[in-house]
Coordinates of C-alpha atoms in Angstrom, one line a residue:
X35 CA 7.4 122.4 13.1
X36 CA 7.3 120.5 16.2
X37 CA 5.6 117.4 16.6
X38 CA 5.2 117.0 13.0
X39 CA 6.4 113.3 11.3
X40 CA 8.1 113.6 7.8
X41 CA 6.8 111.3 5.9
X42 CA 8.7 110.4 2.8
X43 CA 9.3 108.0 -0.3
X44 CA 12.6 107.1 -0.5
X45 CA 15.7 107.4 0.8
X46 CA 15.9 110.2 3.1
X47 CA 16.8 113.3 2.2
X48 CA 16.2 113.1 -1.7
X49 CA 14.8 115.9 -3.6
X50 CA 10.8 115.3 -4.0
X51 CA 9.6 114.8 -7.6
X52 CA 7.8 118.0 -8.5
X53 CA 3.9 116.8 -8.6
X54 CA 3.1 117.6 -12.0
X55 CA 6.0 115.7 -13.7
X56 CA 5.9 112.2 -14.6
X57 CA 7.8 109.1 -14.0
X58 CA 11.8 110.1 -14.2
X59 CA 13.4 107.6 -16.4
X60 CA 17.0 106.7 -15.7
X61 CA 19.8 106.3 -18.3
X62 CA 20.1 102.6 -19.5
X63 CA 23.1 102.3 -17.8
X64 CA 21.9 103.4 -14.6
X65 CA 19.6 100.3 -14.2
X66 CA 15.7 99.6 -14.0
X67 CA 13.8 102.4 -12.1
X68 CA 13.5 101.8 -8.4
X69 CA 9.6 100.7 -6.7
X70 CA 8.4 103.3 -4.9
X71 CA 8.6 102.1 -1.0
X72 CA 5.7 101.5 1.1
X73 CA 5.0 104.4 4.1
X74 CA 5.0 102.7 7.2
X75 CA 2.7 103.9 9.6
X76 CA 2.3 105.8 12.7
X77 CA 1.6 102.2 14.2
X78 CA 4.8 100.1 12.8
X79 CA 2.1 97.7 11.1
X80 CA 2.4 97.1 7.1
X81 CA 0.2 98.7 4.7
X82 CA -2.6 96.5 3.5
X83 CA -1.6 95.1 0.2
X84 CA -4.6 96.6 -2.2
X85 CA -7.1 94.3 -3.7
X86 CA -8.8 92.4 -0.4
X87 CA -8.3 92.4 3.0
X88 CA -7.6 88.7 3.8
X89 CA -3.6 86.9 5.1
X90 CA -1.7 85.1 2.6
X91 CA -1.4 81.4 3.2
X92 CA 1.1 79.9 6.0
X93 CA 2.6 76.6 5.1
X94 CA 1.1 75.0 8.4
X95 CA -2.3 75.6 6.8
X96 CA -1.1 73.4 3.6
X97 CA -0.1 70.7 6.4
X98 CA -3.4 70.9 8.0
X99 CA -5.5 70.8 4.7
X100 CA -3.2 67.5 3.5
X101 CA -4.1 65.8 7.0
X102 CA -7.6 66.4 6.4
X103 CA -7.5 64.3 3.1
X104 CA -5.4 61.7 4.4
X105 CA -8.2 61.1 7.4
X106 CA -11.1 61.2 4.7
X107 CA -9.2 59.0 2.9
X108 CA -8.4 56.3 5.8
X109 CA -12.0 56.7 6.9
X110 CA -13.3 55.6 3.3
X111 CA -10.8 52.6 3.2
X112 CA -12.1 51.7 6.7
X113 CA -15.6 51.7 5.5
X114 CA -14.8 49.8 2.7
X115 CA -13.1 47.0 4.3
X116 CA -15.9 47.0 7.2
X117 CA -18.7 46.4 4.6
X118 CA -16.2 44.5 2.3
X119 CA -15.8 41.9 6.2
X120 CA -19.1 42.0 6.8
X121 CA -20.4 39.0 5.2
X122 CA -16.4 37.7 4.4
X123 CA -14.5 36.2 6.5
X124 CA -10.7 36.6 7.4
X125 CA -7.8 35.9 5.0
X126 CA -6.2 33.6 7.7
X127 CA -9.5 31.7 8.3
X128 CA -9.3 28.0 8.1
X129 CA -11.0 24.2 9.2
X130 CA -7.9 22.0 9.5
X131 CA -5.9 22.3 6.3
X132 CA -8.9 23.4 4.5
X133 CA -8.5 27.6 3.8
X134 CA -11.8 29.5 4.2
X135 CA -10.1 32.8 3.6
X136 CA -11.9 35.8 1.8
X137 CA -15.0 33.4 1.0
X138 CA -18.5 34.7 2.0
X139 CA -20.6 33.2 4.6
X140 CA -22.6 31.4 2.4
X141 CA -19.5 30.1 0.2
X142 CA -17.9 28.8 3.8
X143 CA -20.8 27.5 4.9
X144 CA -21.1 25.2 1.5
X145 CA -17.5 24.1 1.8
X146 CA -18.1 23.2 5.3
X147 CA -21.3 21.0 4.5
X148 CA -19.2 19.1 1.8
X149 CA -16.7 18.1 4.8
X150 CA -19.6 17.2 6.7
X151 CA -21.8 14.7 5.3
X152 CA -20.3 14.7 2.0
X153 CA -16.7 14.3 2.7
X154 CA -14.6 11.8 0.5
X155 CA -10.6 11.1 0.7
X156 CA -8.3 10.3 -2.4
X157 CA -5.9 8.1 -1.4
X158 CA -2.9 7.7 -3.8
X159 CA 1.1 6.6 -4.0
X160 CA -0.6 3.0 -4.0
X161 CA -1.0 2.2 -7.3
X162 CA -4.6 3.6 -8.7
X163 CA -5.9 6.2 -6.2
X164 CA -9.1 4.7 -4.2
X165 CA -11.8 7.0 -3.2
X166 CA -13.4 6.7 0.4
X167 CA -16.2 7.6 0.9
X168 CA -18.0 9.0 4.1
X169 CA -19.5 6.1 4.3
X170 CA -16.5 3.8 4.3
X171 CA -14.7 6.4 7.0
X172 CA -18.0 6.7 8.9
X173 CA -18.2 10.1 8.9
X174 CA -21.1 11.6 10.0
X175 CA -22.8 14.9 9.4
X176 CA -22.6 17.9 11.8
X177 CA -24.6 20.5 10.4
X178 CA -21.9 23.5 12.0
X179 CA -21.7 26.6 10.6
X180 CA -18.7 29.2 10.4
X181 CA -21.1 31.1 12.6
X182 CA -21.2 28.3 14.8
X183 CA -18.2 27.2 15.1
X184 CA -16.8 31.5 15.5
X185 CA -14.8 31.7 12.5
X186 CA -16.9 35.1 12.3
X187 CA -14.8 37.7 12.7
X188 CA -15.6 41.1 14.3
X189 CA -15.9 43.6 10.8
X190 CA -15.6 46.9 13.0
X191 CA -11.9 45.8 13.6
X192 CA -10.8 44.5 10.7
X193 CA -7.4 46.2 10.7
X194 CA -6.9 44.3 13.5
X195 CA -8.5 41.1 12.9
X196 CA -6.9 41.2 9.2
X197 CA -3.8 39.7 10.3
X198 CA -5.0 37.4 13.0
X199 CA -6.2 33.8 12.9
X200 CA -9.3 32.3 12.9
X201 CA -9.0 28.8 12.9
X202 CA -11.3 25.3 14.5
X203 CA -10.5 21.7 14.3
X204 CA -11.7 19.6 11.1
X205 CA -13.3 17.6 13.7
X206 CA -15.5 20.2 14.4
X207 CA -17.0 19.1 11.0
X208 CA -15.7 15.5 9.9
X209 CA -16.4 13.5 13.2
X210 CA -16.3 10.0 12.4
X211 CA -16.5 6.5 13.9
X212 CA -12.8 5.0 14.2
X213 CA -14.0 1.1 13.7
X214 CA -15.4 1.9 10.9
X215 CA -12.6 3.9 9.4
X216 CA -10.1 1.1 10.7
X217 CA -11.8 -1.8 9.7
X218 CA -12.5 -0.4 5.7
X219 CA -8.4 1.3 5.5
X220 CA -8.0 -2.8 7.0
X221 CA -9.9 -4.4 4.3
X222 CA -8.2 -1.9 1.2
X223 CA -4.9 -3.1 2.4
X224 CA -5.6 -6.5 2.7
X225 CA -6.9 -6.5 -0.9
X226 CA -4.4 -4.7 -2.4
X227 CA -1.1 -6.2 -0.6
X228 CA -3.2 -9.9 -2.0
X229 CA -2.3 -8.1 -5.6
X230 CA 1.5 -7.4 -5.2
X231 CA 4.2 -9.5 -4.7
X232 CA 5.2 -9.8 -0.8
X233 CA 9.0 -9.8 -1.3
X234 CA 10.9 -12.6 -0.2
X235 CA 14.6 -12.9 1.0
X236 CA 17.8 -14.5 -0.7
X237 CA 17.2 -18.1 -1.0
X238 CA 18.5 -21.3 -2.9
X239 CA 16.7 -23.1 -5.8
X240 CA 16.9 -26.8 -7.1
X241 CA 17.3 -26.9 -10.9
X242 CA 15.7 -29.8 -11.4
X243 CA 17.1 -30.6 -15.1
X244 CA 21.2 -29.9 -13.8
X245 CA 20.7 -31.1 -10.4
X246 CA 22.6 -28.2 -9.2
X247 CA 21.4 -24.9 -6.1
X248 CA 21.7 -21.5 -7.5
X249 CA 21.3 -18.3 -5.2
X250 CA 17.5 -16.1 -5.8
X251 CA 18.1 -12.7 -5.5
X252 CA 15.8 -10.9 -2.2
X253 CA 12.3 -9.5 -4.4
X254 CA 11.6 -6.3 -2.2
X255 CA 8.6 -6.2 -0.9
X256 CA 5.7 -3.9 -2.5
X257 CA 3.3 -4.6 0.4
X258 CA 1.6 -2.0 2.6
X259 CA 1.7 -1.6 6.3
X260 CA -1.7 -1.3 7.8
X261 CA -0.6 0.3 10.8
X262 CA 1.1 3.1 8.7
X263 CA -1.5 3.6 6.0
X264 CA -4.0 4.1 9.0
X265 CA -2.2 6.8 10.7
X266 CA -1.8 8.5 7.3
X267 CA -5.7 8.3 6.5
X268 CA -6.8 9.4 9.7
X269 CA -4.4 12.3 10.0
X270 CA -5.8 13.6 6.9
X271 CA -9.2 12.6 8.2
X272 CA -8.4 14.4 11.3
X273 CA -7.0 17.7 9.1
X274 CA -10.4 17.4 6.9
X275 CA -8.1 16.9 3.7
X276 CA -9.5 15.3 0.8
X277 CA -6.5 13.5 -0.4
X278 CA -3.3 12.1 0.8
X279 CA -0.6 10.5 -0.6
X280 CA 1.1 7.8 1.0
X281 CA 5.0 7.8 1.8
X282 CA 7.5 5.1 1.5
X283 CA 7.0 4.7 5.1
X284 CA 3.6 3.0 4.4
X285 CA 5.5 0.4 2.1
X286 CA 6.7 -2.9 4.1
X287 CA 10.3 -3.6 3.9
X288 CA 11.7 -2.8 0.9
X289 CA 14.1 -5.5 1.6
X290 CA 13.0 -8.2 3.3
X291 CA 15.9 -9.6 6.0
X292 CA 17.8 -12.9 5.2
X293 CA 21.1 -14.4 4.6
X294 CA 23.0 -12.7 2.0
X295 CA 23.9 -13.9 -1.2
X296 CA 27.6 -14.7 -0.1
X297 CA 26.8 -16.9 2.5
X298 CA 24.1 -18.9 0.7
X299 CA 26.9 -19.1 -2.4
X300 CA 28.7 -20.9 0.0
X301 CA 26.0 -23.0 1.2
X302 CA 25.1 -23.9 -2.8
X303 CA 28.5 -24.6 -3.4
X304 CA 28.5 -27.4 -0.8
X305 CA 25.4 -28.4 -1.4
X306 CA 26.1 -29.3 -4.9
X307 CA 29.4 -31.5 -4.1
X308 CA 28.0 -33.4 -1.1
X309 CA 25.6 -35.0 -2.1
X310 CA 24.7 -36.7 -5.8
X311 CA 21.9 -39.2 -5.6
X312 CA 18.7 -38.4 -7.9
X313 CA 16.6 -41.2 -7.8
X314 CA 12.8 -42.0 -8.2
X315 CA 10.7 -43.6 -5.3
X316 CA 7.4 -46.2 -7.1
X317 CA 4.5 -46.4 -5.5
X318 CA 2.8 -49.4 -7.5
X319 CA 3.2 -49.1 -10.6
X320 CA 3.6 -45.2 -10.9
X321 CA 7.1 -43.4 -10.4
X322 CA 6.2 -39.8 -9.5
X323 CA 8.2 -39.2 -6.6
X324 CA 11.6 -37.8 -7.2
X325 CA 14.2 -38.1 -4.6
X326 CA 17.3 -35.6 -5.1
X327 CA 19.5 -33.6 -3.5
X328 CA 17.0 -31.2 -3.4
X329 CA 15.2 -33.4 -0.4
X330 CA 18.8 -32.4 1.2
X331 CA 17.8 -29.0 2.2
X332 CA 14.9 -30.5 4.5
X333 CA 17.7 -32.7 6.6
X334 CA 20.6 -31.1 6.8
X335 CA 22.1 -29.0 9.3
X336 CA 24.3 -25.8 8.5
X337 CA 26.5 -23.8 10.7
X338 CA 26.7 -19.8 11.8
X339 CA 29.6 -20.1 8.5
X340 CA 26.7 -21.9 6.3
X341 CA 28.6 -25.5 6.6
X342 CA 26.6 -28.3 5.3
X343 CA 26.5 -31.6 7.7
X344 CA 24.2 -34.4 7.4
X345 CA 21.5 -34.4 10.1
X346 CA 19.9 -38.0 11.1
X347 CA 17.8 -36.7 13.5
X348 CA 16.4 -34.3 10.9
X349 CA 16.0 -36.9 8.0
X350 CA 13.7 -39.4 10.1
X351 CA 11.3 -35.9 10.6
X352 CA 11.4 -35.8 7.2
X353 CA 11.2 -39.3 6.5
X354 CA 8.2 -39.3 8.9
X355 CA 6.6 -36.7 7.3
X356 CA 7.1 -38.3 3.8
X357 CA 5.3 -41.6 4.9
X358 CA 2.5 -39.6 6.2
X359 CA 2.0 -37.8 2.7
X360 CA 1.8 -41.4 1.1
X361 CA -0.6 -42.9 3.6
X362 CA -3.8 -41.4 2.7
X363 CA -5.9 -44.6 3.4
X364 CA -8.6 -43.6 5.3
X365 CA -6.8 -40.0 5.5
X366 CA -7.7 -37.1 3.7
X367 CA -7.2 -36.5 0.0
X368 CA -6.7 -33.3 -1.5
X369 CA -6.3 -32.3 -5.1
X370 CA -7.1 -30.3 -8.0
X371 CA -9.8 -31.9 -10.0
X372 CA -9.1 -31.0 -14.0
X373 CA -11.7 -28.4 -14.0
X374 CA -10.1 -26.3 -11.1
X375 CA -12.1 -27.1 -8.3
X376 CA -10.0 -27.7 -5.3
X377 CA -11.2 -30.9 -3.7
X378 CA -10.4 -32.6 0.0
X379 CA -12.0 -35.9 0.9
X380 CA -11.7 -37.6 4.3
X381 CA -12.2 -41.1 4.9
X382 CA -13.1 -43.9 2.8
X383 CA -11.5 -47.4 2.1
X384 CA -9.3 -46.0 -0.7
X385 CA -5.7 -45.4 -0.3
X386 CA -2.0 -46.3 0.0
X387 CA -0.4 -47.2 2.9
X388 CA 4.0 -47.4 3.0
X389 CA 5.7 -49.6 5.2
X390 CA 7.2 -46.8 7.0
X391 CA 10.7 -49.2 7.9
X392 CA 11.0 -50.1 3.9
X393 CA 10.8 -46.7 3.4
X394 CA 13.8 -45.3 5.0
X395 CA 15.8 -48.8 4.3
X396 CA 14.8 -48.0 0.8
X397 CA 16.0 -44.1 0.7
X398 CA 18.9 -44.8 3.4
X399 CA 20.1 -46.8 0.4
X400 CA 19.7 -44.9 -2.6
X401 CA 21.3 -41.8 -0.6
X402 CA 24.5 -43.4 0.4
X403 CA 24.8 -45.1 -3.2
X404 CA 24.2 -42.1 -4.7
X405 CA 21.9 -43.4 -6.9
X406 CA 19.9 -42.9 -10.2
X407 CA 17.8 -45.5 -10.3
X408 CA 14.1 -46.1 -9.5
X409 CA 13.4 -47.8 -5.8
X410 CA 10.0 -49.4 -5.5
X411 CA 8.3 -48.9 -2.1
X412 CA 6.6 -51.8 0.0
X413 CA 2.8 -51.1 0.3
X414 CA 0.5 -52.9 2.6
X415 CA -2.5 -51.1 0.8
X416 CA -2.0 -49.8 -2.4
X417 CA -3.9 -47.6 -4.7
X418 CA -4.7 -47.3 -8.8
X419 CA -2.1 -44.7 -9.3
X420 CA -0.3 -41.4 -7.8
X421 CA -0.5 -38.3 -9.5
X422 CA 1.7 -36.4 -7.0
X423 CA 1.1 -34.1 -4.7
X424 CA -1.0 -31.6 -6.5
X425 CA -3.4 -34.5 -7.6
X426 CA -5.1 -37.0 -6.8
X427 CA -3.5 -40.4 -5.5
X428 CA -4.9 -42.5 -8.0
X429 CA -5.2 -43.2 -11.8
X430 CA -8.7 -42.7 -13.3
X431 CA -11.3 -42.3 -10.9
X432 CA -14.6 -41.2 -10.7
X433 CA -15.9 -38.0 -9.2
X434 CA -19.5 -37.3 -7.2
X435 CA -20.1 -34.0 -6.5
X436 CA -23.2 -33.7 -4.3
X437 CA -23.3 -30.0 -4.2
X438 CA -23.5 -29.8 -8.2
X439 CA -25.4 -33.0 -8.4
X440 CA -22.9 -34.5 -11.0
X441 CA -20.9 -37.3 -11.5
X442 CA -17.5 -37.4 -13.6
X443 CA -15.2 -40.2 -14.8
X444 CA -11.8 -38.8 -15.3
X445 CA -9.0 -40.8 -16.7
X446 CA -5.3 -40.1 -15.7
X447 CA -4.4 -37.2 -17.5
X448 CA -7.8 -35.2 -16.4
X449 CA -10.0 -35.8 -19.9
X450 CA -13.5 -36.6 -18.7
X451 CA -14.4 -40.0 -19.9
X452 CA -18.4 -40.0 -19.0
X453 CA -20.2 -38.0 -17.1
X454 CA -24.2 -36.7 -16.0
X455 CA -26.5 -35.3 -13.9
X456 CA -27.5 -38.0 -10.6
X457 CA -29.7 -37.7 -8.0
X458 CA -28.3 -38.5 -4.3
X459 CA -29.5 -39.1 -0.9
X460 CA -32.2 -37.3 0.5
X461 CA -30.3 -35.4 2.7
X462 CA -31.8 -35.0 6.1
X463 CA -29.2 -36.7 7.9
X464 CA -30.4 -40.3 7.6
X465 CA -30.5 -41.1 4.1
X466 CA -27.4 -39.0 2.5
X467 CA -24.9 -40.4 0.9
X468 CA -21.9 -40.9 2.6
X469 CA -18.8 -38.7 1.7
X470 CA -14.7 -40.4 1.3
X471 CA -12.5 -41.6 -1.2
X472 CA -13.8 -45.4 -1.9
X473 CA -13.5 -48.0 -4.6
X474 CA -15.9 -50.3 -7.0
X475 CA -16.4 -53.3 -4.9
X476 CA -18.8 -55.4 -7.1
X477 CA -20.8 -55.3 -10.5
X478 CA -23.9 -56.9 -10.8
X479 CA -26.6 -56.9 -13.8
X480 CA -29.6 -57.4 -13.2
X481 CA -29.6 -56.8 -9.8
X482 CA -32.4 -55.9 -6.8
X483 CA -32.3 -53.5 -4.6
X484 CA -34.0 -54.0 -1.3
X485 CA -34.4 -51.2 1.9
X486 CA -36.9 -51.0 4.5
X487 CA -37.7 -46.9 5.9
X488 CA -39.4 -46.1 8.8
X489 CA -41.6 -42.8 8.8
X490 CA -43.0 -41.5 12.0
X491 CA -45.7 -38.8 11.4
X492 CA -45.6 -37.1 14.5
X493 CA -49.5 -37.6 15.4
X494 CA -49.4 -40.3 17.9
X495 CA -49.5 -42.9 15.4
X496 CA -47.6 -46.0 15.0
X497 CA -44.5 -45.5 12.8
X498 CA -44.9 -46.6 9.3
X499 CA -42.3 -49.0 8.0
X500 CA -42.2 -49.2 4.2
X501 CA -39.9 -52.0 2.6
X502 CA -38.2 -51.0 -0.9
X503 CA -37.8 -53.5 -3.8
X504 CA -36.3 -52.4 -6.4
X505 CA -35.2 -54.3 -9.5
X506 CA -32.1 -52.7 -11.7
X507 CA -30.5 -53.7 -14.5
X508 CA -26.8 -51.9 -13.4
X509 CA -25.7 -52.5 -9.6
X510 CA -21.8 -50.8 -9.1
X511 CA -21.6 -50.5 -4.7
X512 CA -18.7 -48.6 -3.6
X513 CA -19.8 -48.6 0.0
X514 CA -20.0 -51.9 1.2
X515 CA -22.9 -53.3 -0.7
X516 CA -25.4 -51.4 0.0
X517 CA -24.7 -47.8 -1.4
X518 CA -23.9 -47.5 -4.7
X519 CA -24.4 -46.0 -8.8
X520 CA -27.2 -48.0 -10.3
X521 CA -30.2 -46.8 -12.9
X522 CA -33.4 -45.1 -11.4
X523 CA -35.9 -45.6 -13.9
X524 CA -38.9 -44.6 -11.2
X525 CA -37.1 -40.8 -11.9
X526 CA -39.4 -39.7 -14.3
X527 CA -39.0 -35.9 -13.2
X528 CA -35.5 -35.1 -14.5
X529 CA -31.9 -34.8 -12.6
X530 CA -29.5 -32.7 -11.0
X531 CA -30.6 -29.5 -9.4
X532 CA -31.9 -29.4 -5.9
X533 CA -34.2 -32.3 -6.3
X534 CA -32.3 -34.3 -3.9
X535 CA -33.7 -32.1 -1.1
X536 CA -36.6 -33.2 -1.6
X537 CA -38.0 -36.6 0.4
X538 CA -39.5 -37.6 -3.0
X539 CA -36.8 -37.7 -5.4
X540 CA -34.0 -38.2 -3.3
X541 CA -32.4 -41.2 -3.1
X542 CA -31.7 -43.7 0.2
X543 CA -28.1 -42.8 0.1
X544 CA -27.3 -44.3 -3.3
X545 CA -26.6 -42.4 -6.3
X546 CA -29.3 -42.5 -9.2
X547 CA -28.3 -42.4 -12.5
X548 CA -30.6 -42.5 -15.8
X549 CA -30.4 -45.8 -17.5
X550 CA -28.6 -45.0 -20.6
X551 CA -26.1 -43.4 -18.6
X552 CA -25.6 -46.2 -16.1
X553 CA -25.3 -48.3 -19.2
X554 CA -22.4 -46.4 -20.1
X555 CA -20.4 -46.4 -17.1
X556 CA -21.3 -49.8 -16.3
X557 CA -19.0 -50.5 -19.6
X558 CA -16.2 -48.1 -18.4
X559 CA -15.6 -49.4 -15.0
X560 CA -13.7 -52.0 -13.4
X561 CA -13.9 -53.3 -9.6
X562 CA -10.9 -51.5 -7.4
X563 CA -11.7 -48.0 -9.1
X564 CA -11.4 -45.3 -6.9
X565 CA -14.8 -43.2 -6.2
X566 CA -14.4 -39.4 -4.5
X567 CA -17.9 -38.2 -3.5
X568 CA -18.0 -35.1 -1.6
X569 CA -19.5 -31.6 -2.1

């Protein structure tokens, strides 16, 4: 009929299946039964699949639904990391070389405070490591914050802010005063380079017992430098670190500079076959002065090629200084006393003086001999003794020291032959008793004693003048005749101490001693010995 569609399952033009029959089932070999093909419609659209109405899934809507997890995602992580930053600072946060990264606010904070006012630097490589203190590097409290100071980063940008740097000057925090730092680094190095050996170059050494110069080997110093020890500490100061270690830079020459060993072989070598005189220079009765080639060194000259000639001009400096270490007469005297005090006196009447042409007539000679023998030197003043020049210039001798208050009789060798407790000069200038190096000039026993004083009291009253008489049983002067050892039995109140301050007890210049003691010494003394009083 016109206008009429056919519509139809199949191919086109195949027989219908009757309506009342079944499903028509194929031979095996003919393959599966076909699926029935969907009628298109009169509008070209497909049928709707039965079951529901809705599209199947495109695989841009899978895309889209993955992108929406990823964003939740991200926006969690963000949120995290903004509440994790909010009271946490950056991981590249730091003050100097100290990291502040990833701590809270309050952790920061605390660190900071110990670099402020409680900031202390190891020091090590130098032995045992010293601690300084803020108060030995004057630092001084600053009370910043990381706040403060805008180490805070922003938390609402931490992807950004993540990888950039926060960082402020330790001298935002450790501010300190430089003199005091200097002068503290000055005094550690002092003391310590005053424990270890400064090095010393190649040099030549006397052997006494063969007469012969050998070479010493350079000693490297161990010694720090101040200048380089300070730069270290204050850069670490400056960094807020809490230890350094010092470098080999800080150390002082590891070798100090000097002729090498060659040339000084060479210098030994002629040293030793040039010259052979070892003799002994007396003063009095003592022989303590040894004269060998090992004087040589002092006045000879030697060349850019270390030759050895002799040098006059040089031996009379020597010579002159030689006589000048002999004459202590009135000079200064300096030794050891046997208990380790070191001791220097000045003035007096004891003392040796060298005729200063016998001297070099006598050495000139024994020099050119060559000799072995002992030379005795011409004196115009001679003493008891010389101990050389670490002692004292005299044989046994006694010893008045005013600071301690005691008097000492050594003999020769050091043993202490008497001593006690005295009582010396008032000392307020007028009365004290006088310091030197004298000798006994008199014994007397009995003896008295006679002094006039003079007291002015200030009030508008005639001076008082009060003459002494004093009777003694032991009178020993050593200072003229008027100052002297002697007993004091008016000293009922003890001696020694400080008592000697006081206008009472202390003496008109002379120095008391207790009877049994002055006794003693009286016994042990002769006129001529030497007396030392000083404090």
């Amino acid at each position: 009929m016109p206008g009429t569609v056919n519509h139809t399952y199949g191919n086109q033009g195949a027989p219908r299946r009757p309506a009342n029959q079944g499903p028509q089932w194929r031979p095996a070999d003919q393959g599966a039964p076909q699926r029935p093909t969907a009628r298109a419609s009169s509008s070209g659209r497909r049928p709707t699949p039965r079951g529901g109405s809705s599209q199947p899934r495109t695989p841009w809507m899978k895309v889209g639904l993955i992108a929406l997890v990823v964003v939740f995602c991200l926006y969690c992580v963000y949120c995290l990391g903004q509440s994790l930053f909010a009271d946490r600072l950056f991981p590249n946060t730091t003050m100097g070389s100290t990291s502040l990264g990833m701590k809270t606010h309050a952790e920061a904070n605390e660190e900071l405070a110990k670099l402020s006012g409680n900031y202390t630097l190891t020091v090590s490589g130098a032995g045992e490591d010293v601690v300084f203190s803020s108060e030995l590097l004057g630092v001084t409290a600053t009370n910043q914050t990381v706040e403060s100071l805008g180490l805070v980063g922003n938390a609402a940008a931490w992807p950004l802010e993540l990888f950039a740097s926060h960082a402020a000057p330790a001298s935002a925090v450790v501010a300190y005063d430089a003199a005091v730092l200097e002068a503290n680094v000055q005094g550690w190095v002092d003391a310590y380079n005053n424990m270890v050996p400064a090095g010393s170059p190649a040099t030549l050494r006397y052997d006494q017992a063969t007469s012969q110069f050998s070479v010493v080997n350079a000693v490297p110093s161990q010694q720090l430098s101040y200048d380089a020890v300070l730069a270290q500490v204050k850069a670490a100061v400056d960094n807020g670190a809490t230890a350094v270690k010092l470098d080999d830079s800080c150390v002082m020459n590891s070798q100090v500079s000097g002729p090498s060993v060659e040339q000084l072989k060479k210098e030994a070598g002629q040293l030793n076959t040039s010259f052979g005189f070892n003799f002994t220079v007396a003063l009095g009765s003592s022989a303590l002065l040894p004269i060998n080639r090992g004087c040589a060194l002092d006045w000879v000259n030697v060349d850019a090629d270390y030759n050895v000639t002799y040098s006059e001009e040089r031996f009379q400096e020597w010579l002159g200084r030689l006589g000048d270490s002999l004459n202590t007469a009135g000079g200064t005297h300096t030794y050891t006393r046997a208990d380790g005090k070191e001791v220097s006196v000045t003035g007096g009447t004891y003392g040796w003086q060298v005729d200063r042409d016998a001297l070099y007539t006598a050495i000139r000679q024994g020099i050119d001999s060559n000799s072995t023998n002992t030379v005795a030197l011409t004196c115009a003043v001679e003493g008891n003794g010389y101990q050389g020049p670490d002692g004292p210039d005299c044989g046994r001798y006694i010893d008045v020291d005013i600071t301690e208050q005691h008097a000492r009789l050594y003999d020769v060798g050091g043993a202490v032959l008497w001593e006690t407790d005295v009582i010396t000069g008032y000392d307020n200038g007028t009365y004290d008793t006088p310091t030197g190096f004298f000798v006994i000039n008199a014994k007397e026993s009995p003896s008295v004693l006679q002094s006039s004083s003079t007291y002015d009291g200030g009030d508008g009253t005639e001076p008082l003048t009060i003459t002494y008489r004093h009777e003694v049983e032991y009178w020993m002067p050593f200072y003229g005749n008027f100052i002297g050892f002697h007993d004091a039995p008016w000293q009922t109140d003890g001696w020694g101490g400080d008592m000697y301050h006081d206008p009472y007890y202390g003496s008109g210049g002379c120095v008391n001693l207790p009877t049994e003691k002055a006794a003693e010494l009286w016994d042990l003394v002769q006129v001529g010995l030497p007396v030392s009083v000083h404090y």
